[in-house]
Coordinates of N, CA and C in Angstrom, one line a residue:
X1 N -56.0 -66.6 79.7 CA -55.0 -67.6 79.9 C -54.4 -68.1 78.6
X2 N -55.3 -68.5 77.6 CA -54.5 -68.9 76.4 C -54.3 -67.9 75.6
X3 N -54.3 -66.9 75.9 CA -53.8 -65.6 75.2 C -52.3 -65.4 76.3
X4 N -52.2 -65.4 77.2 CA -50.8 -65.6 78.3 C -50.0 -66.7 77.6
X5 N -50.4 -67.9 77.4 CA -49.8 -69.3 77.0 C -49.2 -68.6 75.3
X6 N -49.6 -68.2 74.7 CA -49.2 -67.6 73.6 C -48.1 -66.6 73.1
X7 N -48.5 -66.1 74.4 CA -47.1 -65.2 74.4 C -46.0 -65.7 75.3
X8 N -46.3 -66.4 76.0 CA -45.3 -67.2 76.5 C -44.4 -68.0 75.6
X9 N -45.0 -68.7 74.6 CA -44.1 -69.6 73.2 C -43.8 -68.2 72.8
X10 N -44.2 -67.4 72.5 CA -43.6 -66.4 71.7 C -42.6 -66.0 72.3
X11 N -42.5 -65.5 73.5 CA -41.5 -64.9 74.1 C -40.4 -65.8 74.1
X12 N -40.8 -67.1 74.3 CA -39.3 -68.1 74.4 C -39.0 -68.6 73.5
X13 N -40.1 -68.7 71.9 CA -38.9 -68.6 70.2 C -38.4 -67.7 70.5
X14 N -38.6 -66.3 71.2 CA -37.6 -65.1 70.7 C -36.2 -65.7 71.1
X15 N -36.3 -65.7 72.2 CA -35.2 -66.0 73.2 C -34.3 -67.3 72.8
X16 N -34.8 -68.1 71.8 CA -34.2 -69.6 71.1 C -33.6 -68.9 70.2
X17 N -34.2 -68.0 69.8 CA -33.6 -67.1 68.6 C -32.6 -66.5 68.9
X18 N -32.5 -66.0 69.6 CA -31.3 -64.8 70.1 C -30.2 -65.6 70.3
X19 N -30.6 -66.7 71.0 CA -29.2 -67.6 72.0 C -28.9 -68.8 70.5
X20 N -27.8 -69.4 70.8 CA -27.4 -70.5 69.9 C -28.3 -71.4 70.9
X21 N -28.7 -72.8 70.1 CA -29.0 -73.8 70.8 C -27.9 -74.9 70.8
X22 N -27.8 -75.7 71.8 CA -26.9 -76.2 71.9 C -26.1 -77.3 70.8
X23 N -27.2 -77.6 69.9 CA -26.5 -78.2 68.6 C -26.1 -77.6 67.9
X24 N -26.3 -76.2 67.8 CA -25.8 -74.8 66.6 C -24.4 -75.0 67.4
X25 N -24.1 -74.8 68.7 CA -22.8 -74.4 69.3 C -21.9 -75.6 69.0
X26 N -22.6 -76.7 69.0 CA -21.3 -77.9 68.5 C -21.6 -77.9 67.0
X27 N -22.2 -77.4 66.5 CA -22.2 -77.5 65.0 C -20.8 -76.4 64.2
X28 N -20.9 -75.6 65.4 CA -20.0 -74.2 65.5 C -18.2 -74.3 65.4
X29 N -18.8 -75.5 66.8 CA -16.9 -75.9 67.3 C -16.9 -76.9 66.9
X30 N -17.3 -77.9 66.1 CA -17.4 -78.8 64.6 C -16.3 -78.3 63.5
X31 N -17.2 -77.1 62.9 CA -16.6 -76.2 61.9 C -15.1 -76.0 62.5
X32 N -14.8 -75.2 63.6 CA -14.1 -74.5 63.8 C -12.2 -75.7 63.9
X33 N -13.0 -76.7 64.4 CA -12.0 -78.0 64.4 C -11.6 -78.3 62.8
X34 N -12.7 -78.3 62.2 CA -12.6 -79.0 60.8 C -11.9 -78.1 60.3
X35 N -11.9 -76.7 60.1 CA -11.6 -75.8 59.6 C -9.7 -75.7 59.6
X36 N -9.7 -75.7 61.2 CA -8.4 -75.9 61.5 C -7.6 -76.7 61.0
X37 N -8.2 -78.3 61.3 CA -7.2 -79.5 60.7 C -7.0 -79.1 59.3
X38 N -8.4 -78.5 58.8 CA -8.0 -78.4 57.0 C -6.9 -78.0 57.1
X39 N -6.3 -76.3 57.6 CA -5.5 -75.5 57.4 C -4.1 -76.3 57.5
X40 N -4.3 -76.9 58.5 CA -2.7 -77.7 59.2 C -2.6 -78.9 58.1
X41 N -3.4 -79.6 57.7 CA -3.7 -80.4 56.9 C -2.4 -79.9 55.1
X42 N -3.0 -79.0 54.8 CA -2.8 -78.2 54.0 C -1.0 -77.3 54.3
X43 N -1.2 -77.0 55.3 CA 0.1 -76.8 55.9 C 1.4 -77.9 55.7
X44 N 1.0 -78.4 56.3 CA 1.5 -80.1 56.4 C 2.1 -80.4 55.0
X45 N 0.8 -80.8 53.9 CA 0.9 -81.1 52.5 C 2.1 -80.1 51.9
X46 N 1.8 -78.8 52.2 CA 2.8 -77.3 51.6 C 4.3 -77.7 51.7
X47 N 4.8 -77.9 53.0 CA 6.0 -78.4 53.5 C 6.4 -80.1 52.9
X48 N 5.4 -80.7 52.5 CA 6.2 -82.3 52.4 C 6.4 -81.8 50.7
X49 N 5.5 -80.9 50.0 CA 5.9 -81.1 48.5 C 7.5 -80.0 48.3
X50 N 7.0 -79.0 48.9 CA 8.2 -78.4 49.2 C 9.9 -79.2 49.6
X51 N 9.4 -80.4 51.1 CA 10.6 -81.1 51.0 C 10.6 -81.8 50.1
X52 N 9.9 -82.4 49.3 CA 10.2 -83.5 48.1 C 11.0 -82.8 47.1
X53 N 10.5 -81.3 47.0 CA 10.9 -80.8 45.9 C 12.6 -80.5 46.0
X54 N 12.7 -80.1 47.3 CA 14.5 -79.9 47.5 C 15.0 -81.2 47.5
X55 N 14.3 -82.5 47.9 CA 15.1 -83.8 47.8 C 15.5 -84.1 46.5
X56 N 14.8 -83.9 45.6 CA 15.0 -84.2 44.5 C 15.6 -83.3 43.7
X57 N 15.8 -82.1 44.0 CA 17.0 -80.7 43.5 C 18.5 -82.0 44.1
X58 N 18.2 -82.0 45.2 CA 19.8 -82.5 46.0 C 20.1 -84.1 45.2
X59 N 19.2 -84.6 44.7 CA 19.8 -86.2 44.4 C 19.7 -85.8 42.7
X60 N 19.3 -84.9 42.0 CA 19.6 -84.7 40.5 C 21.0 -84.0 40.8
X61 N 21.4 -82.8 41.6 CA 22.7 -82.1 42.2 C 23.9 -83.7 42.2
X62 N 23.1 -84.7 43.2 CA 24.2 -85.7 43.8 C 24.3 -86.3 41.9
X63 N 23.5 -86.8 41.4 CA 24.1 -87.5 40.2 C 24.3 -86.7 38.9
X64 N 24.6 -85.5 39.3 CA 25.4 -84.8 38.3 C 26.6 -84.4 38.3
X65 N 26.9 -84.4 39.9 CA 28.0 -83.8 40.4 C 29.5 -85.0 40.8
X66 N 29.0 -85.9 40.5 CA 29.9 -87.3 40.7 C 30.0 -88.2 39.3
X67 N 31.1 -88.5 39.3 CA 31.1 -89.9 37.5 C 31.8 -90.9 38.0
X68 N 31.1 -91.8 37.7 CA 32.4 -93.0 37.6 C 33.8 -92.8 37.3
X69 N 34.4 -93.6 38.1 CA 36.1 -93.3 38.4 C 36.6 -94.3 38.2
X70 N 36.4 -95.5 38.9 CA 37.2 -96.8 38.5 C 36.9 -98.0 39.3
X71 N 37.4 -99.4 38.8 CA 36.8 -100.5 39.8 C 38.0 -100.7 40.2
X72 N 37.4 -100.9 41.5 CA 39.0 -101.3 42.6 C 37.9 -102.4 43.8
X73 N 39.5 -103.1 44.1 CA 38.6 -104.4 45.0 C 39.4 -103.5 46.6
X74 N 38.3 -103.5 47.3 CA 39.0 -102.5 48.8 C 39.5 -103.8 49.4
X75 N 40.6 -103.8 50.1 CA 41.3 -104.2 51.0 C 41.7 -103.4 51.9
X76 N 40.4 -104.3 53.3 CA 40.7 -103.3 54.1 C 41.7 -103.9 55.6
X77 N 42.1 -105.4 55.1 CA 42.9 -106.2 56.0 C 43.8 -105.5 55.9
X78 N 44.5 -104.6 54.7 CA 45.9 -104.5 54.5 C 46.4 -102.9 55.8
X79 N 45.5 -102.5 55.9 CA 45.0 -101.6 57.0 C 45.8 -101.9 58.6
X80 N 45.1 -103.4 58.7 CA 45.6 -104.1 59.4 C 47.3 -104.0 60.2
X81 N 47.4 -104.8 58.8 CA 48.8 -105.2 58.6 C 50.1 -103.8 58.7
X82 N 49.1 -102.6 58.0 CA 50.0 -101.6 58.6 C 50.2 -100.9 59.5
X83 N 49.1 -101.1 60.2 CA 49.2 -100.4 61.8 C 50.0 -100.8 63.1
X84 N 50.8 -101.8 62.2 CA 52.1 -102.5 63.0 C 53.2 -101.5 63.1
X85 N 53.9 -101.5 64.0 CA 55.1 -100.7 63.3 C 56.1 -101.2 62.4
X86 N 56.9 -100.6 62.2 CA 58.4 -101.3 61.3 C 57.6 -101.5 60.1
X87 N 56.8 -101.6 59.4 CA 55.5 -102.5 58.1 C 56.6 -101.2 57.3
X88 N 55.8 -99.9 57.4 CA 56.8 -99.5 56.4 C 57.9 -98.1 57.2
X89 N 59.2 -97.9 56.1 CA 60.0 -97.1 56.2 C 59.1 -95.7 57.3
X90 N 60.1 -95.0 58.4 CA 59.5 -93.9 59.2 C 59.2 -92.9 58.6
X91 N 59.3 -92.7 57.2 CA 59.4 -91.1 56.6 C 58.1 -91.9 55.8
X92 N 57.5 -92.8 55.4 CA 56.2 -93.2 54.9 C 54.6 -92.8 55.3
X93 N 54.3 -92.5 54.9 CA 52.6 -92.2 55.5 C 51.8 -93.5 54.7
X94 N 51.4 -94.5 55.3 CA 50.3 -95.5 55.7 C 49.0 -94.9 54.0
X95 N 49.0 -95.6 53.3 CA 47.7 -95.6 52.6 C 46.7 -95.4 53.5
X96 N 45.6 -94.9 53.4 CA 44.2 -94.4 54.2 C 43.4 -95.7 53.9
X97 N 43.3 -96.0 52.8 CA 42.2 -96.9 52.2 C 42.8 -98.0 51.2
X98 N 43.5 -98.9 51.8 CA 44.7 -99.7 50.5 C 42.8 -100.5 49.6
X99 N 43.6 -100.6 48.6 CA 43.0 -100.8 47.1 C 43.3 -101.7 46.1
X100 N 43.0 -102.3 45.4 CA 43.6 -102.7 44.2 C 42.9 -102.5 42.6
X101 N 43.2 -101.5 42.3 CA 42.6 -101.1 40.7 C 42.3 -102.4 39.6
X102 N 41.0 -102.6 39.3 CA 41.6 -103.7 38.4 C 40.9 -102.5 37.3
X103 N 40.0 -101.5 36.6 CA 40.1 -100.9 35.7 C 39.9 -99.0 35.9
X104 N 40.6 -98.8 35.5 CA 40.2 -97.2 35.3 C 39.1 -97.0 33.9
X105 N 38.2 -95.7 35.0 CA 37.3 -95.1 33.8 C 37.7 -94.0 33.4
X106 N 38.7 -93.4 33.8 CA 39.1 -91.6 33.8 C 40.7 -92.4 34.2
X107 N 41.1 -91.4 33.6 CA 42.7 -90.9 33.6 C 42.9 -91.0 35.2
X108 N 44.1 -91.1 35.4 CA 44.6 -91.1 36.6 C 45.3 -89.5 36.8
X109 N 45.6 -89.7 38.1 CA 46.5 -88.1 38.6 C 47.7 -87.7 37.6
X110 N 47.8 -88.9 36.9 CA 49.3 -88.9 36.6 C 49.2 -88.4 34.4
X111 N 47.7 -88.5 34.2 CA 47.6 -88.2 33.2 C 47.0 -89.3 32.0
X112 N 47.8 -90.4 32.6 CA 47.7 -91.9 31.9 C 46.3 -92.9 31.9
X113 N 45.8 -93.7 31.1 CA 44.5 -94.2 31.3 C 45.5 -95.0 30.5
X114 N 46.1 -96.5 31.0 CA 46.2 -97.7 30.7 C 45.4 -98.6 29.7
X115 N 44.1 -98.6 30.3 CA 42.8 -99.2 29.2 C 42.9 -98.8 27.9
X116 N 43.8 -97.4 27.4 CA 43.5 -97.2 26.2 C 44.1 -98.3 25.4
X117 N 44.9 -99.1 25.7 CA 45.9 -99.4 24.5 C 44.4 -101.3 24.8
X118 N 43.1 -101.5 25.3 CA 42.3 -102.3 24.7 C 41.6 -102.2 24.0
X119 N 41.2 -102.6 23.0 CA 39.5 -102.3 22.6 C 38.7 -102.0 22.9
X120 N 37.3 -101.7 22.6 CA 36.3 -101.4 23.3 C 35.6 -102.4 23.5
X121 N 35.5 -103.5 22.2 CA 35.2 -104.5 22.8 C 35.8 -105.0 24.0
X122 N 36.8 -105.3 24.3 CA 37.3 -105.8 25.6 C 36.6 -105.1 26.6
X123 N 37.3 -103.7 26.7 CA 36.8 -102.7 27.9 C 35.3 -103.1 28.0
X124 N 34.6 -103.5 27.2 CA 33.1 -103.4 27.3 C 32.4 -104.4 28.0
X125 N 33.2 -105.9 27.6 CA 33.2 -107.0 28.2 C 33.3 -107.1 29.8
X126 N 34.8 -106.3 30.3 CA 35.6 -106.4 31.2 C 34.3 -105.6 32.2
X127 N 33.5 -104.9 31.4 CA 32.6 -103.6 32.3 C 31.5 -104.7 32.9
X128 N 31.2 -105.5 32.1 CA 30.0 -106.1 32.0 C 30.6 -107.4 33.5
X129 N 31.6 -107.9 32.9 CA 31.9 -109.0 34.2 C 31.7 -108.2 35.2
X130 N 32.5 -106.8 35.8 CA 32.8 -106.1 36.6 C 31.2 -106.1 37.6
X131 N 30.6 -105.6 36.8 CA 28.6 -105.5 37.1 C 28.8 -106.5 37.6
X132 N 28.8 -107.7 37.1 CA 27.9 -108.9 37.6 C 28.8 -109.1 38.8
X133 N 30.0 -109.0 39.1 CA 30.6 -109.3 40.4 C 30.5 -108.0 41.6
X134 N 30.0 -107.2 40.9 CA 30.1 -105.5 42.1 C 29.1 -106.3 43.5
X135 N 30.2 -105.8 44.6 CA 30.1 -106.2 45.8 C 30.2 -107.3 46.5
X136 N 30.9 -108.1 45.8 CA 31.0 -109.7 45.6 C 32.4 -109.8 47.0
X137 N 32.5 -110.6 47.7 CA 33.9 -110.7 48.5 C 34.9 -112.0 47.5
X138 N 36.1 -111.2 47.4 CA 36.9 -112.2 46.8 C 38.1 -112.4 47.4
X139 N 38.9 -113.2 46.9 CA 40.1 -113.9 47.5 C 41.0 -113.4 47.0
X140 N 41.8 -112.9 47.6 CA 43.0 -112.8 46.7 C 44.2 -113.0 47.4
X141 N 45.6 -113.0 46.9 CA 47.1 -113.3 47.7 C 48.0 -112.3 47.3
X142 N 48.6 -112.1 48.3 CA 49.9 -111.0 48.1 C 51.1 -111.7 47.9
X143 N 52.0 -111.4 47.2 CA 53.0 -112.4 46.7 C 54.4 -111.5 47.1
X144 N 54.2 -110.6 47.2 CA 55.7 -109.8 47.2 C 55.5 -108.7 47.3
X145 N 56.4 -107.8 48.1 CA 56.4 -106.4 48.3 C 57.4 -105.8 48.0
X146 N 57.5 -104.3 47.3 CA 57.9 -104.3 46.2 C 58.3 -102.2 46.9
X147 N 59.4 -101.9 47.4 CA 59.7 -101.0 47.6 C 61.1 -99.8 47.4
X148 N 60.9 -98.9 47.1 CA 61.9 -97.5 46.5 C 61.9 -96.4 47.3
X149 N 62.2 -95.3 47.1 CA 62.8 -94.1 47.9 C 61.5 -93.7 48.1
X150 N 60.3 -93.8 47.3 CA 58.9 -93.3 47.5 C 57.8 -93.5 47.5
X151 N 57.7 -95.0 47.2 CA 57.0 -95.4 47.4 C 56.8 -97.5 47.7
X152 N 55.5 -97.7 48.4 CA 55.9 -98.8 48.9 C 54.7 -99.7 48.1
X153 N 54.9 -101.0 48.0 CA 53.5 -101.8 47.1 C 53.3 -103.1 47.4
X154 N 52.1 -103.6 47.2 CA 53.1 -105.1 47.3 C 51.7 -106.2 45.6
X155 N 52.5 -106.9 45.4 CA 51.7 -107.2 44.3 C 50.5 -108.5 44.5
X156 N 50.0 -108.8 44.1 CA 48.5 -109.5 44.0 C 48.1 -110.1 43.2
X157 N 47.7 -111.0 43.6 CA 47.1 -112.3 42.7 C 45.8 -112.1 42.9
X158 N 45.2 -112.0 41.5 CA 43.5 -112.0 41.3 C 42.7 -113.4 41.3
X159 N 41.4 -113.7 41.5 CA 40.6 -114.8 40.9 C 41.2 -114.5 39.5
X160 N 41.0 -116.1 39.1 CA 40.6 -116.1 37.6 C 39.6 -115.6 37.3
X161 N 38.9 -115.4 37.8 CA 37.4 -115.0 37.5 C 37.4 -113.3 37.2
X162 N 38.2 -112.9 37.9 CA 38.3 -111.3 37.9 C 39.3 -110.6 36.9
X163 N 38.4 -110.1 35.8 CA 38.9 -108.8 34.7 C 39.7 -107.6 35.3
X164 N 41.1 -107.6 34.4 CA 41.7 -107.0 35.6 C 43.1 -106.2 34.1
X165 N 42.9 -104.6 33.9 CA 43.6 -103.9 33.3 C 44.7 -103.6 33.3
X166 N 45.0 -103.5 35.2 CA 45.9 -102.9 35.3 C 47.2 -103.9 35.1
X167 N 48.4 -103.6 34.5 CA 49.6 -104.5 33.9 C 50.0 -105.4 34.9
X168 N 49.8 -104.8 36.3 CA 50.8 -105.3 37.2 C 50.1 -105.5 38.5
X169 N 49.0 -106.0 39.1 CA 47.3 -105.8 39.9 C 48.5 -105.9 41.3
X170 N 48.3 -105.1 42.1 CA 48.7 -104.5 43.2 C 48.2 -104.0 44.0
X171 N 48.3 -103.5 45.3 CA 47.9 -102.7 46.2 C 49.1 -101.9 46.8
X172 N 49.1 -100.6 46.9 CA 49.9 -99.6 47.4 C 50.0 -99.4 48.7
X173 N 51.2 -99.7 49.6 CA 50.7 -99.3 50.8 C 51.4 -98.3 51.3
X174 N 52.3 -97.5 51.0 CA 52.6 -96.3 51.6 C 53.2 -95.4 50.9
X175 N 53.2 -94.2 51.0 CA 54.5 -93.3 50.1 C 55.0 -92.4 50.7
X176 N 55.7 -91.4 50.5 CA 56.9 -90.6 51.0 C 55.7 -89.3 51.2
X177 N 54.9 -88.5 52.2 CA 54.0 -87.3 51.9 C 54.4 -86.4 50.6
X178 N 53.1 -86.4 50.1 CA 53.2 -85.7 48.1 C 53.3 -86.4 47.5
X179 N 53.5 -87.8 47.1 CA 53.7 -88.9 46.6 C 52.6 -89.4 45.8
X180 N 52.4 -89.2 45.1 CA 50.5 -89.9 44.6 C 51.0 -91.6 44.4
X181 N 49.6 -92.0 44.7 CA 50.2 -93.4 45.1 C 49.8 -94.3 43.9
X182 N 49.6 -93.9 42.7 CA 49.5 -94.0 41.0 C 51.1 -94.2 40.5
X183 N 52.1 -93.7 41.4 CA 53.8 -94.0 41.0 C 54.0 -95.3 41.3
X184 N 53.2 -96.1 42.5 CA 53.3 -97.5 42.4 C 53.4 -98.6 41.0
X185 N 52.3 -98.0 40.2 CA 51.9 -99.1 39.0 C 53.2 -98.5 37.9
X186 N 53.9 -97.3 37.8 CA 55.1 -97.0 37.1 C 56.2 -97.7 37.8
X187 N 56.3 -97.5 39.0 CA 57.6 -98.6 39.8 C 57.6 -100.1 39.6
X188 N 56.0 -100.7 39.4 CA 55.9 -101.9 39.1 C 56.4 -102.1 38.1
X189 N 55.6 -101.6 36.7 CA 55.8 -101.7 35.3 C 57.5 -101.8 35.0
X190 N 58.2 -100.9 35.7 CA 59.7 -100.6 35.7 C 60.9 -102.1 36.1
X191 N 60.1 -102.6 37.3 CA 60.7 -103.6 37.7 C 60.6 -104.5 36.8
X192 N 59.1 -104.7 36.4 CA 58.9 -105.9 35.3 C 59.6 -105.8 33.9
X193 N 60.3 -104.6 33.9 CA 60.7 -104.6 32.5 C 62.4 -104.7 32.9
X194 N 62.9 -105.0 34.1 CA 64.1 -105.6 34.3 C 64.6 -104.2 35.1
X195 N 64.3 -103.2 35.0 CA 64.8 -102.3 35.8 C 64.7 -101.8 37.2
X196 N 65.2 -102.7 38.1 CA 65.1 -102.2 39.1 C 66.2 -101.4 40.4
X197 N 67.0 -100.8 39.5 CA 67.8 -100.3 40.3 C 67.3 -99.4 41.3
X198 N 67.5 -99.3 42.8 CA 67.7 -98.4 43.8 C 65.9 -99.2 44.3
X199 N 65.6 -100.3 43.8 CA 64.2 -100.9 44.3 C 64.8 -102.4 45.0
X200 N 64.1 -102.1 46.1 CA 63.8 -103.5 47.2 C 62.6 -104.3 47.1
X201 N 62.3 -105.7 46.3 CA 61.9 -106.6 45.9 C 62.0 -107.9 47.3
X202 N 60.8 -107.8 47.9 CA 60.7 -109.2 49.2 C 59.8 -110.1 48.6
X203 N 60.0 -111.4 48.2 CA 59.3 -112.2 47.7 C 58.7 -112.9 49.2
X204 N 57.6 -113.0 49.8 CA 57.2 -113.6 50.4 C 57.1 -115.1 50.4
X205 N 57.5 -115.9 51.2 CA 57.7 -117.2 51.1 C 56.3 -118.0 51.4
X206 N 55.4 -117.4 51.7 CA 54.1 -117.8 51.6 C 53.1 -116.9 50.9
X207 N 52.5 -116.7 50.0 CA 51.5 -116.1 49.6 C 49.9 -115.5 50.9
X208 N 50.3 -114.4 51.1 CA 49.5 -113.9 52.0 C 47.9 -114.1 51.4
X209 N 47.0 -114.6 52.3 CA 45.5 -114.5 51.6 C 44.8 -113.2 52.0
X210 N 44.2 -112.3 51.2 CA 43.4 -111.3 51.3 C 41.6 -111.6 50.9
X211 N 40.8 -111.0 52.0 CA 39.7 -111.1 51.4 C 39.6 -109.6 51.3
X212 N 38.8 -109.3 49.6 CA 38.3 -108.0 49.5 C 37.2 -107.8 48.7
X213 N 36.9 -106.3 49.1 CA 35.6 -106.6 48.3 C 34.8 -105.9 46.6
X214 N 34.6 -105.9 45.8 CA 34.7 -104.9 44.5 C 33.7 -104.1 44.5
X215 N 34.5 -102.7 44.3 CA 33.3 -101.3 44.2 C 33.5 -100.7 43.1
X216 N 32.5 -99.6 42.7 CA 32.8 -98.8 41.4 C 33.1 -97.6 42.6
X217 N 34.1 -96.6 42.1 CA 34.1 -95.2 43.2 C 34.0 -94.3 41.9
X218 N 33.3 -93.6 42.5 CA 32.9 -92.4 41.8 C 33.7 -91.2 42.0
X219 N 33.9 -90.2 41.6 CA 34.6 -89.0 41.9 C 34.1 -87.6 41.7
X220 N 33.9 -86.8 42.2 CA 33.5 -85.4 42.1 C 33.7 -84.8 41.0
X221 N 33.1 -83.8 40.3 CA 33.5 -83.2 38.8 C 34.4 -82.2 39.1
X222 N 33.7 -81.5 40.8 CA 34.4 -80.4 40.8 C 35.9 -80.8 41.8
X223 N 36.0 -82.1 41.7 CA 38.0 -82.5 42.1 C 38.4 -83.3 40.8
X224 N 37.7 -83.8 39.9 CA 38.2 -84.7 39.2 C 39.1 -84.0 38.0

């Protein structure tokens, strides 16, 4: 009998042996889980450095590919005011985005960069107010509107507060299609120097109030 009993443990370590015991099988599908998440884990990691890596191709791309262009205060009331009819002549096309330049950093369409005839000191000054007001809402008034065969304007009164290049501070509101709307600040200049033949000058009898707001806009290298 204890020679039976003996082979009986024997026979059933064999048989413990052969089979997994049930802690080896979750020790198994343990591994097999852990193993997995590693991979996905790892997966996972491969794809986020990879997207980081393209985000940061596309935003060194985005600030290479754009320069400062110029400060202008957007007015976007004047918008408004043109989607009336009769506002301008029928052969006019409506400004998209009326504006008022107070400095160029780049040459315009037309070739011209006004700022040259300041200093750098000034320009450097006029940059530095500009900063401290970017995004600021300001006040301003329209005093007169100021129109020719091709184009339409009307002129603008700044804050005191606001550094401002351009000769003659305006906003453009429509031109003739083809027209770059940069002929405004030569039609102004023109009038101011007494020449205004074949130009229609409306002095408004109230000064219109505008609120707008000051941005730097940037421009593309490969349109600028």
């Amino acid at each position: 009998q204890a020679y039976q009993r003996a082979e009986e443990r024997k026979r059933h370590g064999v048989e413990k042996l052969a089979d997994p015991a049930p802690h080896e099988e979750f020790r198994t599908q343990v591994r097999k889980v852990f193993y997995a998440d590693k991979e996905q884990a790892e997966k996972r990691a491969c794809a986020a450095r990879q997207g980081q890596s393209k985000q940061t191709q596309v935003d060194e791309g985005g600030s290479q590919s754009s320069v400062p262009l110029l400060w202008k205060i957007d007015l976007p009331e004047v918008s408004t005011v043109l989607s009336q009819r009769g506002i301008l002549p029928a052969s006019f096309v409506p400004v998209e985005h009326p504006h008022a330049v107070v400095l160029r950093l780049d040459s315009d369409k037309t070739g011209r960069m006004p700022e040259a005839s300041f200093s750098e000191e000034s320009l450097s000054a006029m940059r530095e107010a500009l900063e401290a007001l970017q995004g600021e809402d300001l006040e301003l008034r329209m005093t007169e509107i100021v129109i020719e065969e091709n184009v339409a304007c009307a002129v603008v009164e700044l804050p005191p507060i606001m550094p401002c290049a351009t000769r003659v501070p305006h906003v453009t509101l429509g031109t003739k299609p083809g027209v770059p709307i940069e002929n405004a600040a030569d039609l102004l200049e023109r009038v101011k120097a007494g020449n205004d033949t074949g130009v229609t000058c409306i002095q408004l009898p109230k000064p219109r109030p505008l609120t707008g707001k000051l941005v730097l806009e940037y421009s593309s290298l490969g349109s600028a």
